[in-house]
C-alpha positions as a Python dict, from the first residue, in 0.01 Angstrom:
ca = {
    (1, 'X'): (0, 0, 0),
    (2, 'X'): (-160, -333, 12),
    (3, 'X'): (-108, -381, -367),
    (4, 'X'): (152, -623, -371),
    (5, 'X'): (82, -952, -560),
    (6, 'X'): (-44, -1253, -358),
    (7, 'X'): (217, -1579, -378),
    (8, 'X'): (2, -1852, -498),
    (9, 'X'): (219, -2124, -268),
    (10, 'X'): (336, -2082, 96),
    (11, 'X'): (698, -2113, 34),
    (12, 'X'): (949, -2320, 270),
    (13, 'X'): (1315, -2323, 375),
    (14, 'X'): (1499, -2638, 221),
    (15, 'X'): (1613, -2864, 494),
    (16, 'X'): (2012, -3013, 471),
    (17, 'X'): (2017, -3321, 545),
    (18, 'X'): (2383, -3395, 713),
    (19, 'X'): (2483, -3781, 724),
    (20, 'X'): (2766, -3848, 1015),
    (21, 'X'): (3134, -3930, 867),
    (22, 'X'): (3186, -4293, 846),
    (23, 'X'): (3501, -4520, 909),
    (24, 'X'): (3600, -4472, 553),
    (25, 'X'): (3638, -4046, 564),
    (26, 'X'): (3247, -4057, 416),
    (27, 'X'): (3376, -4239, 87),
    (28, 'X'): (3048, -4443, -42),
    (29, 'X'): (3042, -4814, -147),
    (30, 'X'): (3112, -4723, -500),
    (31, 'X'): (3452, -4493, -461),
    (32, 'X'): (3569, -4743, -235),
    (33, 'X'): (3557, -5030, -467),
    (34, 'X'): (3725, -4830, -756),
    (35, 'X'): (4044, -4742, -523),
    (36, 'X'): (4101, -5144, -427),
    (37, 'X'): (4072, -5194, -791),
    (38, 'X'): (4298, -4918, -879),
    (39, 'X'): (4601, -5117, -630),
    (40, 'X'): (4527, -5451, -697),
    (41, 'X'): (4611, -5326, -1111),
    (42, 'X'): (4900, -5120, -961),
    (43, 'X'): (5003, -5456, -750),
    (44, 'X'): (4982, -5666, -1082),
    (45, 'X'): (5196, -5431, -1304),
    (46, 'X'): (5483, -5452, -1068),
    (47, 'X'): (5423, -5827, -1048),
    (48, 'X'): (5451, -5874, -1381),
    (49, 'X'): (5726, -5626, -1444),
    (50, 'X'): (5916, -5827, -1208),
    (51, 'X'): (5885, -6159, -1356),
    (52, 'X'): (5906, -6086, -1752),
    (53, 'X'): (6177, -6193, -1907),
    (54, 'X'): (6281, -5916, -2229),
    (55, 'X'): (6448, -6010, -2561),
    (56, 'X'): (6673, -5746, -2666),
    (57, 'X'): (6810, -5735, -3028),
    (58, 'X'): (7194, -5687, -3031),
    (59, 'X'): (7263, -5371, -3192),
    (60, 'X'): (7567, -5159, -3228),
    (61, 'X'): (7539, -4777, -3263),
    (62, 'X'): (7928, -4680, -3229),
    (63, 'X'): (8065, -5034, -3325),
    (64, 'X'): (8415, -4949, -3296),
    (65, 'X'): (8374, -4949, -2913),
    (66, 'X'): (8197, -5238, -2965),
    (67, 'X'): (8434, -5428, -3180),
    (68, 'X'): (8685, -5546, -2871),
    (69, 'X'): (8374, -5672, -2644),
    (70, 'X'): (8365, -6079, -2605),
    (71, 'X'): (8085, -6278, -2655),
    (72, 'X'): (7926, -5991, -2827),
    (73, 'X'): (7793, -6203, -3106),
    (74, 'X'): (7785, -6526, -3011),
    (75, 'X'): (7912, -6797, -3338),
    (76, 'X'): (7950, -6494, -3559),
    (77, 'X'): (8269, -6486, -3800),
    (78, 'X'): (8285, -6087, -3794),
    (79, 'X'): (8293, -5827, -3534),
    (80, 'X'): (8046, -5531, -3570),
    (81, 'X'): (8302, -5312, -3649),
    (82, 'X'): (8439, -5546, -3969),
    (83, 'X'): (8059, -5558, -4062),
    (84, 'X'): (8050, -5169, -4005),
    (85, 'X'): (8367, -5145, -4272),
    (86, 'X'): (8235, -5376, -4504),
    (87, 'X'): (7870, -5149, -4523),
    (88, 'X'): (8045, -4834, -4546),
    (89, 'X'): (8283, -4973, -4902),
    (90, 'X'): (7912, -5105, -5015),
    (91, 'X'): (7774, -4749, -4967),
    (92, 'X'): (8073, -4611, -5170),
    (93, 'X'): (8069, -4812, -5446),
    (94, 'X'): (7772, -4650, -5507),
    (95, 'X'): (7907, -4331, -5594),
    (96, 'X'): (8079, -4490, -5886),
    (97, 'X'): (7702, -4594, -6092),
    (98, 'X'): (7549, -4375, -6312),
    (99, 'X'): (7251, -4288, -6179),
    (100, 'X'): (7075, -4064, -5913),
    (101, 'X'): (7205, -4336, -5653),
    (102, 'X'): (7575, -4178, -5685),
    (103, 'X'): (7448, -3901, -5423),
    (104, 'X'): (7364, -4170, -5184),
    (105, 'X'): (7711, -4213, -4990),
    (106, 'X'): (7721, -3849, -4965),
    (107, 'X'): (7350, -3806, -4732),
    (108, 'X'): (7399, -4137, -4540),
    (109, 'X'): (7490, -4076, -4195),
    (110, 'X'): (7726, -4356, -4124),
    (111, 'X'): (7803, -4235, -3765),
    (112, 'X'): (7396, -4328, -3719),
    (113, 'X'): (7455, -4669, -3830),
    (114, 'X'): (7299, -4982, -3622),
    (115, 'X'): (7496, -5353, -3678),
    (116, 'X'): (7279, -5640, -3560),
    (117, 'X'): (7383, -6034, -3629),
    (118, 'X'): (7091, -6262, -3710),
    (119, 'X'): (7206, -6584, -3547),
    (120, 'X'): (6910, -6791, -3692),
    (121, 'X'): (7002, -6662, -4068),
    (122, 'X'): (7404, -6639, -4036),
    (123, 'X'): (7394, -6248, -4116),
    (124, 'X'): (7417, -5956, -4027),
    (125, 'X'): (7146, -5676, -4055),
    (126, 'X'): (7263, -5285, -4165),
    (127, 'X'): (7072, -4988, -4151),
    (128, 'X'): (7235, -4631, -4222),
    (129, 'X'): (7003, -4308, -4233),
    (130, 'X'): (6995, -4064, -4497),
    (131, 'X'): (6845, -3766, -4581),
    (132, 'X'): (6681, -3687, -4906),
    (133, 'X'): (6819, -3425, -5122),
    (134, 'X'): (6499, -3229, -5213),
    (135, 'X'): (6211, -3379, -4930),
    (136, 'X'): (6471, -3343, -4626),
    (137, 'X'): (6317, -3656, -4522),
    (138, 'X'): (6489, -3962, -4343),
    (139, 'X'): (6489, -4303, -4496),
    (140, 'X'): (6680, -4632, -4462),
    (141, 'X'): (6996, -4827, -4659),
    (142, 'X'): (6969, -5169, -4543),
    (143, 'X'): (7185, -5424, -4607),
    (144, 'X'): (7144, -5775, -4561),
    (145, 'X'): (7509, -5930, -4496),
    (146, 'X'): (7651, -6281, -4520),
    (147, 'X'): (7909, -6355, -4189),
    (148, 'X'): (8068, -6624, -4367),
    (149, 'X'): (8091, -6423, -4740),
    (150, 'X'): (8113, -6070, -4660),
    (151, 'X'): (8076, -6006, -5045),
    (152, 'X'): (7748, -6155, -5074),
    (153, 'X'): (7495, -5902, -4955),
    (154, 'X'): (7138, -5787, -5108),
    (155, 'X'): (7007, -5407, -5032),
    (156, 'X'): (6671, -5321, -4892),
    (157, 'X'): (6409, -5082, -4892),
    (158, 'X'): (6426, -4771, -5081),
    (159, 'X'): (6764, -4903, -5253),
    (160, 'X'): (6736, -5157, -5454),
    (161, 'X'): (7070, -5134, -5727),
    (162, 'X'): (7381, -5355, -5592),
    (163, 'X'): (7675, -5185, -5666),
    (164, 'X'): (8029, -5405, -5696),
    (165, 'X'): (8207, -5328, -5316),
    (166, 'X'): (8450, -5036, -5332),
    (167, 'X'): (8770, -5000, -5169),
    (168, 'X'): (8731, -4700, -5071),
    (169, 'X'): (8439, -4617, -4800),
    (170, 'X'): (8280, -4393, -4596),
    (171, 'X'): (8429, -4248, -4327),
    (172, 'X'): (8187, -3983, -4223),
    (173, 'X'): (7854, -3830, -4327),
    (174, 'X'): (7972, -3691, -4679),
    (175, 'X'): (8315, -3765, -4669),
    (176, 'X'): (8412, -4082, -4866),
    (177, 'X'): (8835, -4226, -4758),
    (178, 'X'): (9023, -4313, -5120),
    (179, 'X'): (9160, -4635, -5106),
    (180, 'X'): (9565, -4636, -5135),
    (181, 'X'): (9521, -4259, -5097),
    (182, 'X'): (9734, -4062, -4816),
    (183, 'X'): (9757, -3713, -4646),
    (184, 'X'): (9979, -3428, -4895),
    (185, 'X'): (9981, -3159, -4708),
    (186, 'X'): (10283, -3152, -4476),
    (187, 'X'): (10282, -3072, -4130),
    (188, 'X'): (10173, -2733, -4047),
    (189, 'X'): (10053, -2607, -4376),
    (190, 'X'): (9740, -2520, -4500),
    (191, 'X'): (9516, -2831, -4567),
    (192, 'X'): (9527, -2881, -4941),
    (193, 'X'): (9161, -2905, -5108),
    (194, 'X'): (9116, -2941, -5498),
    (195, 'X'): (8794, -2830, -5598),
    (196, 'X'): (8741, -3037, -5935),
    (197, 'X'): (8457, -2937, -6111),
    (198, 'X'): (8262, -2846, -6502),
    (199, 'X'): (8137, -2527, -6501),
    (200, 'X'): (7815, -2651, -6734),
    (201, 'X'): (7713, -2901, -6495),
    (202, 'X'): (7413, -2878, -6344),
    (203, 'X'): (7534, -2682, -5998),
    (204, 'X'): (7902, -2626, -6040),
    (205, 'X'): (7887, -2239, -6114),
    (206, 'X'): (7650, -2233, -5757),
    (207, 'X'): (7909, -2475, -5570),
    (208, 'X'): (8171, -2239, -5637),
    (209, 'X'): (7931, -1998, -5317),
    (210, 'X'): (8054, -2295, -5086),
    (211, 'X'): (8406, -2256, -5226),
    (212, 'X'): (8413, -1872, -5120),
    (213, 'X'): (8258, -1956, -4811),
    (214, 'X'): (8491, -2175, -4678),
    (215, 'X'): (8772, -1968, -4761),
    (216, 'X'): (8614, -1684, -4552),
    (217, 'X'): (8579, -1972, -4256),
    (218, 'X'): (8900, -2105, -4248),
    (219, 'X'): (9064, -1871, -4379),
    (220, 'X'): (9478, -1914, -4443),
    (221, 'X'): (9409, -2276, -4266),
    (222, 'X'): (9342, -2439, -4575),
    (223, 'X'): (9457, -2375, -4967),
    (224, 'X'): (9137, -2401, -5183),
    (225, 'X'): (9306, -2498, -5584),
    (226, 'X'): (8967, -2465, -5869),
    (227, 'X'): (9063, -2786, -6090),
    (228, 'X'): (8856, -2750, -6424),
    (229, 'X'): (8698, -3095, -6594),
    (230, 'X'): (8522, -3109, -6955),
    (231, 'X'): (8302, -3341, -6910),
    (232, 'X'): (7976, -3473, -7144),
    (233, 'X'): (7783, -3094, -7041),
    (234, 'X'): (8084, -2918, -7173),
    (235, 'X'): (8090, -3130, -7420),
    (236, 'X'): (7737, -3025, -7543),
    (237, 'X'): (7788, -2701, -7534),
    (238, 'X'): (8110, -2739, -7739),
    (239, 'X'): (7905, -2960, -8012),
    (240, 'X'): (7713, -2608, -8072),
    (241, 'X'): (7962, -2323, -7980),
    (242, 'X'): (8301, -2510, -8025),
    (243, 'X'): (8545, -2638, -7770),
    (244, 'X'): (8744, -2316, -7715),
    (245, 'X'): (8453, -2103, -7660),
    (246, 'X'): (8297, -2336, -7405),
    (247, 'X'): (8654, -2371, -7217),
    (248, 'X'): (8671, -2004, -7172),
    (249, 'X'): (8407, -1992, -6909),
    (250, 'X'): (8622, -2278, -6671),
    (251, 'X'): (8983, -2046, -6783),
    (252, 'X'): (8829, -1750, -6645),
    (253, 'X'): (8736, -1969, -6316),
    (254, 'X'): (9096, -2055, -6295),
    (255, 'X'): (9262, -1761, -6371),
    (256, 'X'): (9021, -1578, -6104),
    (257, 'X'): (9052, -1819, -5815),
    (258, 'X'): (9245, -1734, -5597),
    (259, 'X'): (9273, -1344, -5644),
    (260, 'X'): (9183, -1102, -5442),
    (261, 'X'): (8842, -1043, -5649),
    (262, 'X'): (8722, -1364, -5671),
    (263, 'X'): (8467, -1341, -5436),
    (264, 'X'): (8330, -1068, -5610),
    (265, 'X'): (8336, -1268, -5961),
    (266, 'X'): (8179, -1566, -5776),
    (267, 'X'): (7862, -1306, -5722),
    (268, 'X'): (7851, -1160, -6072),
    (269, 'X'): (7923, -1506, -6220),
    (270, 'X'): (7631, -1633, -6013),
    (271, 'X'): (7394, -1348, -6107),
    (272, 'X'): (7448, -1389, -6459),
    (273, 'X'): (7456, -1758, -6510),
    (274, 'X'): (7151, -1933, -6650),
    (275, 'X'): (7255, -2258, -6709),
    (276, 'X'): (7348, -2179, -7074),
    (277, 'X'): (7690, -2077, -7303),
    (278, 'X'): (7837, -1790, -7162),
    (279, 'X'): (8019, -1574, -7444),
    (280, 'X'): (8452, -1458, -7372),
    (281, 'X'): (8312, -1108, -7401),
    (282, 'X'): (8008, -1113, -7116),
    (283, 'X'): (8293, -1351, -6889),
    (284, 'X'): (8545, -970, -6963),
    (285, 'X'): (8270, -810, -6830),
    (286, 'X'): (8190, -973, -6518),
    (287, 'X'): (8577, -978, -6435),
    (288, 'X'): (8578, -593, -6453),
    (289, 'X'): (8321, -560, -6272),
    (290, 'X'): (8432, -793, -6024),
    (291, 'X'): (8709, -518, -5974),
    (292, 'X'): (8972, -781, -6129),
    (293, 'X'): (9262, -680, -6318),
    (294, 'X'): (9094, -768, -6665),
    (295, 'X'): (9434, -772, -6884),
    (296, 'X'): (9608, -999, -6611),
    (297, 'X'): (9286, -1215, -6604),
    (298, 'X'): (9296, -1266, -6982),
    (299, 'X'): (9673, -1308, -6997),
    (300, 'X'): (9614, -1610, -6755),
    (301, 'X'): (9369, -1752, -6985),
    (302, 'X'): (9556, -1725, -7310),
    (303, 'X'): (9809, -1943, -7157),
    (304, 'X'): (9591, -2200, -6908),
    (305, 'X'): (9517, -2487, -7138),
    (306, 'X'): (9825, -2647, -7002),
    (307, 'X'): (9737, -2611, -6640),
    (308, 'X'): (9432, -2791, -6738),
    (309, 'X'): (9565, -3071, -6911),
    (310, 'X'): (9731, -3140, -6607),
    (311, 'X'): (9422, -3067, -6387),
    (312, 'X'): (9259, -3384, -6658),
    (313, 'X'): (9531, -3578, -6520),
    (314, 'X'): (9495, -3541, -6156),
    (315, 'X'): (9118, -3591, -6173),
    (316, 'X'): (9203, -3913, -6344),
    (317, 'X'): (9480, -4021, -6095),
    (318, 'X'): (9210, -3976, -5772),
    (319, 'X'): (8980, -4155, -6040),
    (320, 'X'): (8738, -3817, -6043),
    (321, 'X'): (8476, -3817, -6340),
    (322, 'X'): (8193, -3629, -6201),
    (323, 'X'): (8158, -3228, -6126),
    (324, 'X'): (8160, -3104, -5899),
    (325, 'X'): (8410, -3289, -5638),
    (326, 'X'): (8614, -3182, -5370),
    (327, 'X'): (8924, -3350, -5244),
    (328, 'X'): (9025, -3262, -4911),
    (329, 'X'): (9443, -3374, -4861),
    (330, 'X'): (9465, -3550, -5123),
    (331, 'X'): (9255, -3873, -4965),
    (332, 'X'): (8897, -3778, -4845),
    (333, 'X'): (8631, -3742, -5150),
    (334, 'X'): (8331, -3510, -5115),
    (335, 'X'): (8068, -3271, -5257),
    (336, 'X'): (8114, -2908, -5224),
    (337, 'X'): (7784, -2962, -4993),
    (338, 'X'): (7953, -3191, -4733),
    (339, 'X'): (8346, -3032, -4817),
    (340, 'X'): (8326, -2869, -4447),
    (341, 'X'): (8276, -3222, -4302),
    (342, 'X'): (8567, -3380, -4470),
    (343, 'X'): (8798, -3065, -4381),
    (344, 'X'): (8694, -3107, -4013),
    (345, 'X'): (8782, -3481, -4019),
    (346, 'X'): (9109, -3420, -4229),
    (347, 'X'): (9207, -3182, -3938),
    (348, 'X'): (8938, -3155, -3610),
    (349, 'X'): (9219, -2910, -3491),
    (350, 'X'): (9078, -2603, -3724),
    (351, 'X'): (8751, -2674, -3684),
}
């Protein structure tokens, strides 16, 4: 029993070596130091805070509120909100240039908008988000604005084209008031809304999803009229197939608006549609299968040039030339994108 291996070193129990608590709760030199350094840096934040004086810019997010306020730009001319006005009828004149910029008024969010004078320069700095169309991402319009010349302005940033100032301007994100333009629909009706568009423009055939589902939405609370334009897409599709074959796909629009079925043609229409000359016969088709009656359908369409001759003259009166654009009582311009927003600020009461 006395096999057990040997230990070659005696071994020993460690000794703890126990210090008594000091005055300062047994906190070394070191610790100490750190926590007086700690509130004299606490000490000189508040002193500084205290004594800083802070430049603020004067901006103006809702500048209506802000237009009635004294002394709110000292030696300016303008108010914010006559600045405000003045941006919004340079933002609209872009829709009238013929160019990708003519989407721009439509995806700036004017409601966003910041007003600032520059005292030192005598003008007034704009900036109104938008979204792009295809990234989704947020940029700047920025406008530089004289006080004493409100028609002398230059555009920053992304935007660099200067359009001539509209009348009319922008009253809410995609929603665009026409100047000399008032309400039609009377008092307790359905809110009128003419939905002017070419059905071979890129998009109008699609737009016509957002026509059907507003009209689910709102239902009998507003009167949705299709008002068919020819406009240069038609047009080259009529240089190849001939004007009254290429109006027959806009006749069966009109003629099937407004029925019952139309919803239904809207989806076959849409499933069918490739962006190319759609033949009478395949438009006969979709309509029956659309569950439309197909003889009343085509009786409308023998007889609808008329109705759009006069449709040509409306677009002309509102001063409409592109497709597709909505008109919401018979004053507030928009796409068939932002057509909800200018229905809700025709009448907030439906919405």
């Amino acid at each position: 029993m006395n096999n057990m291996p040997k230990l070659s070193r005696k071994i020993t129990e460690p000794s703890i070596l126990v210090r008594p608590v000091s005055r300062f709760g047994g906190l070394d030199n070191i610790h100490i130091a750190l926590i007086a350094l700690v509130v004299i840096l606490i000490l000189l934040l508040l002193a500084v805070s205290y004594t800083t004086k802070i430049s603020v810019n004067v901006t103006c997010q809702n500048c209506t509120a802000a237009a009635n306020a004294t002394n709110y730009t000292a030696g300016a001319q303008h108010t914010p909100a006559q600045v405000k006005l003045q941006a919004e009828k340079i933002l609209a004149g872009y829709a009238t240039l013929n160019s990708s910029l003519s989407i721009l008024p439509y995806i700036a969010d004017v409601n966003e908008a910041s007003v600032s004078y520059l005292k030192n320069s005598g003008e007034w700095y704009v900036s109104i988000p938008y979204t792009g169309p295809l990234t989704e991402n947020t940029y700047l319009f920025s406008l530089e604005i004289n006080d004493s010349n409100m028609t002398k302005f230059s555009a920053l940033a992304q935007v660099t084209a200067q359009p001539k100032i509209s009348k009319n301007y922008v009253v809410s994100p995609g929603v665009i008031k026409l100047y000399g333009q008032t309400a039609c629909t009377p008092a307790g009706s359905p809110l009128l809304v003419y939905w002017f568009m070419d059905p071979y423009a890129p998009g109008a055939v699609q737009s016509l999803v957002n026509e059907t589902n507003l009209q689910k939405k709102f239902g009998g609370n507003i009167n949705v009229s299709i008002k068919i334009l020819t406009t240069q897409y038609s047009e080259s599709v009529a240089k190849v197939y001939g004007m009254n074959n290429t109006l027959q796909l806009g006749k069966y629009i009109l003629c099937a608006s407004g029925k019952p079925g139309f919803g239904n043609f809207v989806k076959e229409l849409n499933a069918t549609y490739q962006g190319n000359y759609v033949p009478p016969y395949v438009l006969q088709e979709l309509a029956g299968q659309a569950g439309l009656n197909v003889s009343s359908v085509e009786s409308c369409v023998s007889s609808s040039q008329g109705a759009i001759n006069g449709q040509f003259i409306e677009a002309e009166h509102y001063n409409i030339t592109s497709s597709s654009s909505v008109l919401t009582n018979c004053e507030f311009l928009s796409l068939p994108e932002t057509a909800y927003n200018a229905i809700c600020y025709s009448d907030s009461s439906i919405c």
